Coordinates of C-alpha atoms in Angstrom, one line a residue:
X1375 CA 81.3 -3.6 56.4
X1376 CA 79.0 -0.8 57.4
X1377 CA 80.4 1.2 54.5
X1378 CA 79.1 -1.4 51.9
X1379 CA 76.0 -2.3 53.4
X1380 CA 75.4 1.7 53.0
X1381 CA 76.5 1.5 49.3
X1382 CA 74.0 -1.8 48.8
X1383 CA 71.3 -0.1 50.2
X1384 CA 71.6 3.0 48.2
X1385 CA 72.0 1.1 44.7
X1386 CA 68.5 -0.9 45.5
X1387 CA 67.1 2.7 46.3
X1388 CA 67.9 4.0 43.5
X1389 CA 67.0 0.9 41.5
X1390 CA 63.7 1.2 43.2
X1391 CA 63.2 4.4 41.7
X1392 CA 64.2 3.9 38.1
X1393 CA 61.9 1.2 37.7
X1394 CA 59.2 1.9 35.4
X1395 CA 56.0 0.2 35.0
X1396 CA 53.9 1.1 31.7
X1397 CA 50.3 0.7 31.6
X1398 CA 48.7 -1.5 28.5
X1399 CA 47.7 1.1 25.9
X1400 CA 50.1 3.8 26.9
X1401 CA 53.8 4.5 25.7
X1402 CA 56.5 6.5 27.3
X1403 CA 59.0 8.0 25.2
X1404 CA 62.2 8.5 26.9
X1405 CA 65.0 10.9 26.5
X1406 CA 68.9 10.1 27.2
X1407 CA 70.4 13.1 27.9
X1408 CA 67.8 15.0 26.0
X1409 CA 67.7 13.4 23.2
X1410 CA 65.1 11.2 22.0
X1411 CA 66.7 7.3 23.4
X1412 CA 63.4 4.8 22.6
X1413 CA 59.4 4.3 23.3
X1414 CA 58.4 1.9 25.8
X1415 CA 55.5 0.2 25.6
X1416 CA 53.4 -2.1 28.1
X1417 CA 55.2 -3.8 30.4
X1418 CA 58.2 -3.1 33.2
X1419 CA 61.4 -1.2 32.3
X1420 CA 64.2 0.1 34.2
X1421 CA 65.7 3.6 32.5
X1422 CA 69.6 4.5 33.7
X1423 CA 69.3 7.2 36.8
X1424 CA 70.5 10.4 36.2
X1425 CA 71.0 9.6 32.1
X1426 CA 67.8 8.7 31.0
X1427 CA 64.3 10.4 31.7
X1428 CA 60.4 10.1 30.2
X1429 CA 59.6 13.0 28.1
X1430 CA 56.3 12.0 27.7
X1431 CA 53.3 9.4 28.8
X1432 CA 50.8 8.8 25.4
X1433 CA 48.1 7.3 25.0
X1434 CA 47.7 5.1 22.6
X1435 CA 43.6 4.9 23.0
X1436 CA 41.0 6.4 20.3
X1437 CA 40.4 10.2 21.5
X1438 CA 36.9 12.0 20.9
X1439 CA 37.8 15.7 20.4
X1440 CA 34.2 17.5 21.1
X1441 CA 35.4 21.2 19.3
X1442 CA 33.2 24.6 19.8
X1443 CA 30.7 25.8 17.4
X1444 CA 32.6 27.2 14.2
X1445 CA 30.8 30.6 12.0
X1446 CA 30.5 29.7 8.9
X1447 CA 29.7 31.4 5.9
X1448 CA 28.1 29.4 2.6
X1449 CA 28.4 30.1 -0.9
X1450 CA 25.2 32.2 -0.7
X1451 CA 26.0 34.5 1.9
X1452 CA 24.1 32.5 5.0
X1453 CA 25.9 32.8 8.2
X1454 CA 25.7 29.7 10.5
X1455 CA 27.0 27.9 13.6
X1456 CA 28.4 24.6 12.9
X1457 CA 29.5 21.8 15.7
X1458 CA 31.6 19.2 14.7
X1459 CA 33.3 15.7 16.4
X1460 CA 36.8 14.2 15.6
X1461 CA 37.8 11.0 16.4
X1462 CA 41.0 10.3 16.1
X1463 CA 44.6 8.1 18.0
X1464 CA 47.7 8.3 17.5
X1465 CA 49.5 5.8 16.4
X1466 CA 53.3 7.0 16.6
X1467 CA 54.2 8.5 20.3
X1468 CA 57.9 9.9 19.1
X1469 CA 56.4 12.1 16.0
X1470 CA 53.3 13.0 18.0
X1471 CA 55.7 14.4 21.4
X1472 CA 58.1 16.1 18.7
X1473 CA 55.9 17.1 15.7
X1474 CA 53.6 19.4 16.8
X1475 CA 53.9 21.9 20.2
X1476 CA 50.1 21.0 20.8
X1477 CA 48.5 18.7 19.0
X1478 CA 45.2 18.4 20.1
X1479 CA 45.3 22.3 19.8
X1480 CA 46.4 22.0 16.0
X1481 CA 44.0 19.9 15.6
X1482 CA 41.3 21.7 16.5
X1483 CA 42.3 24.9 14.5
X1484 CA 42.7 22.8 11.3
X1485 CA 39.3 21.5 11.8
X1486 CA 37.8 25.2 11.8
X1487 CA 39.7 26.2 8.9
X1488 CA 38.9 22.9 6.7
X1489 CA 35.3 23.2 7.2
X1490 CA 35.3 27.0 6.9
X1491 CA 36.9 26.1 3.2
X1492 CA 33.9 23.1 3.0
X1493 CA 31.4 25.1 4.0
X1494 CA 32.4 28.2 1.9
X1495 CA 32.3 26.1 -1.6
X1496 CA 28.3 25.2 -0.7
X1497 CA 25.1 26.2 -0.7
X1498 CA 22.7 26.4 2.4
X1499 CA 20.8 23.6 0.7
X1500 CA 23.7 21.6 0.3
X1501 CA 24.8 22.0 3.6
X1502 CA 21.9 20.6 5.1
X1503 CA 21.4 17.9 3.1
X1504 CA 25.2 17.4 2.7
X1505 CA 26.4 15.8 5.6
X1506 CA 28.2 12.4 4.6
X1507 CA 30.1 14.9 2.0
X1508 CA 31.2 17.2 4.5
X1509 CA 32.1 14.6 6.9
X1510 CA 34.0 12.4 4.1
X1511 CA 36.2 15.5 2.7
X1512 CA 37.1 16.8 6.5
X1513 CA 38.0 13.0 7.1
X1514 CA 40.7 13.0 4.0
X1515 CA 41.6 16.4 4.5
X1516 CA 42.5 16.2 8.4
X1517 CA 43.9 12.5 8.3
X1518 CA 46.5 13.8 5.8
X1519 CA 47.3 16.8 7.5
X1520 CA 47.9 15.2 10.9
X1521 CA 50.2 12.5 9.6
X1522 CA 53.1 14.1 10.8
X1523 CA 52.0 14.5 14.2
X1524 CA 51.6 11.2 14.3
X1525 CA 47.5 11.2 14.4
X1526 CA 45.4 9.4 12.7
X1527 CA 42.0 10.6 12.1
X1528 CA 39.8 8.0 12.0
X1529 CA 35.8 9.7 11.6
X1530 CA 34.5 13.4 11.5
X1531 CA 30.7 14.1 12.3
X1532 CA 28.9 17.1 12.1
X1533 CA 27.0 17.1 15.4
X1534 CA 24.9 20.2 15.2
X1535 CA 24.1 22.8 12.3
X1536 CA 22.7 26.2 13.7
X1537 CA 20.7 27.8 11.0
X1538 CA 20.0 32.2 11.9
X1539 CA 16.2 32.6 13.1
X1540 CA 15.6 34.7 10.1
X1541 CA 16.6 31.5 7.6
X1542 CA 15.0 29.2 10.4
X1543 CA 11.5 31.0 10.3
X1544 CA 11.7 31.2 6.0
X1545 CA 12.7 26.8 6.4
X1546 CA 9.7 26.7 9.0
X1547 CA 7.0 28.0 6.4
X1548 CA 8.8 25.8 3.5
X1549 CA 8.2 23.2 5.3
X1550 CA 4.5 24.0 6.2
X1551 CA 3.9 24.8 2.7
X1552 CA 5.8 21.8 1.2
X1553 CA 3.5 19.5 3.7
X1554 CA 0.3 21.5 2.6
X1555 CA 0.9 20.4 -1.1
X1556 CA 1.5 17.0 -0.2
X1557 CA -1.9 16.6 1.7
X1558 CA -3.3 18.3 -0.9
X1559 CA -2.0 15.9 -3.6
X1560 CA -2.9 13.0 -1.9
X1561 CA -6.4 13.8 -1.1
X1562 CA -7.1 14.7 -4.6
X1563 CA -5.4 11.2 -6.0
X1564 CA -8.0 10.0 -3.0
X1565 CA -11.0 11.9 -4.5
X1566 CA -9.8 10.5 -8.0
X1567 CA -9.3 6.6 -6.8
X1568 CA -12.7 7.3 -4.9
X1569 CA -14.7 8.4 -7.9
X1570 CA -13.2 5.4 -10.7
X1571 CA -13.4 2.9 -8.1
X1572 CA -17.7 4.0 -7.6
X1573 CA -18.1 4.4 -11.4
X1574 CA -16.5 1.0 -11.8
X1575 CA -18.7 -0.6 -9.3
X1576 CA -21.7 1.2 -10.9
X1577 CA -20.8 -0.3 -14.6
X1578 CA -20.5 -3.5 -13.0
X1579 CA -23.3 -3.1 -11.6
X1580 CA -25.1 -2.2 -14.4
X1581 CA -23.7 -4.6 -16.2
X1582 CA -24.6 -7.5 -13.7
X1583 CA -28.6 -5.9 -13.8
X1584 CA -27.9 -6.6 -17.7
X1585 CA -27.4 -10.0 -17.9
X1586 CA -29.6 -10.7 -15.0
X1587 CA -32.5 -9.2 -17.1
X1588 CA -31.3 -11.5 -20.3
X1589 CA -30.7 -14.6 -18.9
X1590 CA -34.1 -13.7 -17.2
X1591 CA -35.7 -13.2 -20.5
X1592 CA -34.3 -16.1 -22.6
X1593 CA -35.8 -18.7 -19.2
X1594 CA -38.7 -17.0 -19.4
X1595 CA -39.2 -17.9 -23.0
X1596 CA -37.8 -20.7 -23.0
X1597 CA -40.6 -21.7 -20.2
X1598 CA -43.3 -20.4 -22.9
X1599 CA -41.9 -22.4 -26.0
X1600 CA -42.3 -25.3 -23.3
X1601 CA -45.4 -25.0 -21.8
X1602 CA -46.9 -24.1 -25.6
X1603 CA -45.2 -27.4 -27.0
X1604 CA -46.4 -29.3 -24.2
X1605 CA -50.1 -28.1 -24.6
X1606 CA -49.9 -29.4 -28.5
X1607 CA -48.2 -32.7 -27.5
X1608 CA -50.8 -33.3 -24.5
X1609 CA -53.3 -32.4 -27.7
X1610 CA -51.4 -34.8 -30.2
X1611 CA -51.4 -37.1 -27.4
X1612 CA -55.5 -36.9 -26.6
X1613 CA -56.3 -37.2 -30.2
X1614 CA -53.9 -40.5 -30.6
X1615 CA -55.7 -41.9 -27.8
X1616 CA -58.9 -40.8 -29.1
X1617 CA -57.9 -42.9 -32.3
X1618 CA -56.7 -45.4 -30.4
X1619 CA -59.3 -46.3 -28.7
X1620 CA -61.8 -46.9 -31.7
X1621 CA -64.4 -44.9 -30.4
X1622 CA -68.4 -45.8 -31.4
X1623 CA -70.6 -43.5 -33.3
X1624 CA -72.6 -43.1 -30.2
X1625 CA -70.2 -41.5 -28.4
X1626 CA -68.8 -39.0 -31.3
X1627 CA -72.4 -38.1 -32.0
X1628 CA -72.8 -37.1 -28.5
X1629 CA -69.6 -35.0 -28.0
X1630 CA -70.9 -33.3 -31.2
X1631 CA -73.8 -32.4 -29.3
X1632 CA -72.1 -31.6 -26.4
X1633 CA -70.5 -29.2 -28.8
X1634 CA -73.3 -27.6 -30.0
X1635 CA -73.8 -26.4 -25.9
X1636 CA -70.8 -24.1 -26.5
X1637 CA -71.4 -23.3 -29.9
X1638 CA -75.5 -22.3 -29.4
X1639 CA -74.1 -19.8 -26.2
X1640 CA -75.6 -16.6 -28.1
X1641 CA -71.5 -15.2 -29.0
X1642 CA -71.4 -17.3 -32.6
X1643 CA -72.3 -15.3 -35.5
X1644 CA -71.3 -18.4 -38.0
X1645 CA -71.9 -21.9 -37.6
X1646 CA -71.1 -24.9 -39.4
X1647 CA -73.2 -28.1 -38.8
X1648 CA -71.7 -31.1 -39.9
X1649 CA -74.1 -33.2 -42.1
X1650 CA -74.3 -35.8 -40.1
X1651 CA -75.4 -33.3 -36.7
X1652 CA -78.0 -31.8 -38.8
X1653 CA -79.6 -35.2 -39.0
X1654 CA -79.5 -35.0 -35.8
X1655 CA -80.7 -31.7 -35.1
X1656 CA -84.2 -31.3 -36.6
X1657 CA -85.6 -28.5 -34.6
X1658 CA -87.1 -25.4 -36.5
X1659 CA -86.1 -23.0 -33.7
X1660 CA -82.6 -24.1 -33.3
X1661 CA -82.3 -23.6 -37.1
X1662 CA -84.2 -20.1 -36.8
X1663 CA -82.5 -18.7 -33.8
X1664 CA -79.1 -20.2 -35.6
X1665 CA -80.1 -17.9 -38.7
X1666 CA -81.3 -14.7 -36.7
X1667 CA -84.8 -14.9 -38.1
X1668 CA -88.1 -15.3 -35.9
X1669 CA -87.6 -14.7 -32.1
X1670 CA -84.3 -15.1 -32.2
X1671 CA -81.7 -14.2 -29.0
X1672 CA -79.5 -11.4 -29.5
X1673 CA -75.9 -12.3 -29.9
X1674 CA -73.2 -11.3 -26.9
X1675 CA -70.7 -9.9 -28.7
X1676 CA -69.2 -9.0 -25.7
X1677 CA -65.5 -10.6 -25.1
X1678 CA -65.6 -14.3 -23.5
X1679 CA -64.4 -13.9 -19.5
X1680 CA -61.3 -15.5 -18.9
X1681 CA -59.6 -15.7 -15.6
X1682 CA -57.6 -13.2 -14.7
X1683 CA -53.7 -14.2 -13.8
X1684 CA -53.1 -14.4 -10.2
X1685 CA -51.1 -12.1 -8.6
X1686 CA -47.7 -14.0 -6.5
X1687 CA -47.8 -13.0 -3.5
X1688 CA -44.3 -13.8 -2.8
X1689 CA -43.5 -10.7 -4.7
X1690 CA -43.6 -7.4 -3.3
X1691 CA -42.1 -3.9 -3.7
X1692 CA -38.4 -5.0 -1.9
X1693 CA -38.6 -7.9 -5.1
X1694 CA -36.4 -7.1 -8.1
X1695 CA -38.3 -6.0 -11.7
X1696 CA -36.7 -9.0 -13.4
X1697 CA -38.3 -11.4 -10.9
X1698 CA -41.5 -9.6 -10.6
X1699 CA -41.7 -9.8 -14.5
X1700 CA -40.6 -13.4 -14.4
X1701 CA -43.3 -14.2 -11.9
X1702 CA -46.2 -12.0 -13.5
X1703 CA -44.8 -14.5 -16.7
X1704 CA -45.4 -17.3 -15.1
X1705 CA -49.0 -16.5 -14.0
X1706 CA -49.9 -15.5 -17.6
X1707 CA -48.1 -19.2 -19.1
X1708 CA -50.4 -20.9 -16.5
X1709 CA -53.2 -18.9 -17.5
X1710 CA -53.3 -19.0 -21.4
X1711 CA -53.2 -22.6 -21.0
X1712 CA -56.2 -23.2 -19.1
X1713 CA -57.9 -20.7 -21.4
X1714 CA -56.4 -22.8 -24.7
X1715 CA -57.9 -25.6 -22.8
X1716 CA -60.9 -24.1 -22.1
X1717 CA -61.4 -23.2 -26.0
X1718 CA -60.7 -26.4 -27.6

């Protein structure tokens, strides 16, 4: 009884210790008598003592393989350091534990040696600028490669590019010189906008002054042709009335007199009497001193005073020419007509 209690205790022992428990995103690839038997994956598994062993624990996770800086040399002679990152899982444990003695370390050296063949088919230029090229043709070129290791490559970036001083410096005043032309570009298309936007606003200007001045000009004679029409109606008008009004003999013979007061002011050198005012007018000296004979008064042939235009005094030097003509206008309009007036 002893002896199989022993036995039973020995048997969950060394159940105990063939148990296997396999993480989630890990596989163990096990060997039966050293040769390749299966690959577990996630979960709990029990191998056969003594027969059966794990050759291997993979992850199945998405690695990020940081490599060294890598000299290069470009297709014009320009020696540079050049850091790159692959990102890459493996997707079949068996041919990534027997394809390859070190993967990773395969890995790494095909990545030098593809973008030493990259780098030497371009330019320093196009190595700069590049990138998504370099990165896309490392990609295709490693992800094929690796496919018997059971790797897939799933992104390359170029992390750092290390220029030499020398090239660095010559890039440095480039780029000054490049940023120079470009201020200096924009400040003249500046100057230019500047200058057509002034003379623009000058010509409209100019041309608002224009027809300012016109429309100006055509009210202002349009006012005269007004105030001149409106003189002869108010004339039409006072001689209607006049006719109108049947007006005695009386009172024509004495206007005609009161005529004669401006007429006999010493400035006429002509006069015509009506026949019926010379009945009228029967005085010797008004007919000698009308003829210039006797002691006759010296005629004023100086020029009859009007009233001069009065100046607005709403206008002054801030006031625009057009209005200040306009107003001055005015004045004269208001003027000749009380001087028309003044004559008739």
């Amino acid at each position: 009884m002893e002896v199989v209690l022993v036995i039973l205790v020995i048997i969950i022992v060394i159940l105990c210790a063939n148990l296997r428990i396999v993480p989630q995103a890990e596989a163990f690839v096990i060997e039966r008598l050293g040769k390749y038997r299966a690959t577990w994956g996630a979960g709990l598994h029990v191998k056969v003592p003594f027969i059966e062993r794990v050759a291997r624990r993979v992850t199945m996770k998405e690695q990020v393989l940081d490599f060294p800086p890598q000299p290069v040399i470009t297709k014009d002679n320009v020696t540079m350091q050049i850091d790159s990152v692959v990102f890459c899982k493996v997707f079949d444990p068996q041919l990534y534990t027997y394809g390859v003695e070190s993967p990773i370390s395969g890995l790494q050296n095909l990545a030098a040696t593809t973008l030493r063949n990259i780098i030497g088919e371009m330019e320093l230029d196009q190595t700069l600028t590049g990138r998504d090229a370099i990165n896309g043709r490392m990609q295709a070129v490693l992800d094929e490669a690796t496919d018997p290791w059971g790797i897939k490559v799933t992104r390359v970036e170029i992390k750092n590019i290390q220029p030499p001083p020398e090239i660095e410096q010559i890039m440095t005043k480039q780029m000054r010189a490049e940023r120079e032309r470009r201020q200096t570009v924009l400040e003249a298309q500046a100057h230019q906008e500047a200058v057509v936007s002034r003379a623009e606003g000058d010509k409209r200007a100019k041309i608002l002054a224009a027809e300012a001045e016109r429309d100006a000009q055509i009210a202002l004679a349009e006012g005269r042709a007004r105030s001149i029409k409106m003189v002869y109606e108010a004339e039409a008008q006072g001689l209607e009335a006049l006719k109108n009004a049947n007006v005695s003999e009386t009172v024509l013979r004495l206007k005609g007199i009161e005529a004669l007061k401006d007429v006999a002011d010493g400035r006429a050198t002509k006069i015509f009497m009506p026949t019926d005012v010379t009945k009228t007018v029967s005085s010797l000296g008004v007919i000698g001193e009308a003829l210039g004979i006797g002691d006759s008064t010296e005629i004023d042939k100086s020029e009859k005073p009007h009233e001069e235009a009065k100046e607005d005094y709403c206008c002054d030097d801030l006031t625009g020419n057009v209005s200040a003509e306009a107003a001055l206008t005015s004045a004269s309009i208001e003027q000749d007509i009380a001087n028309h007036t003044m004559d008739l």
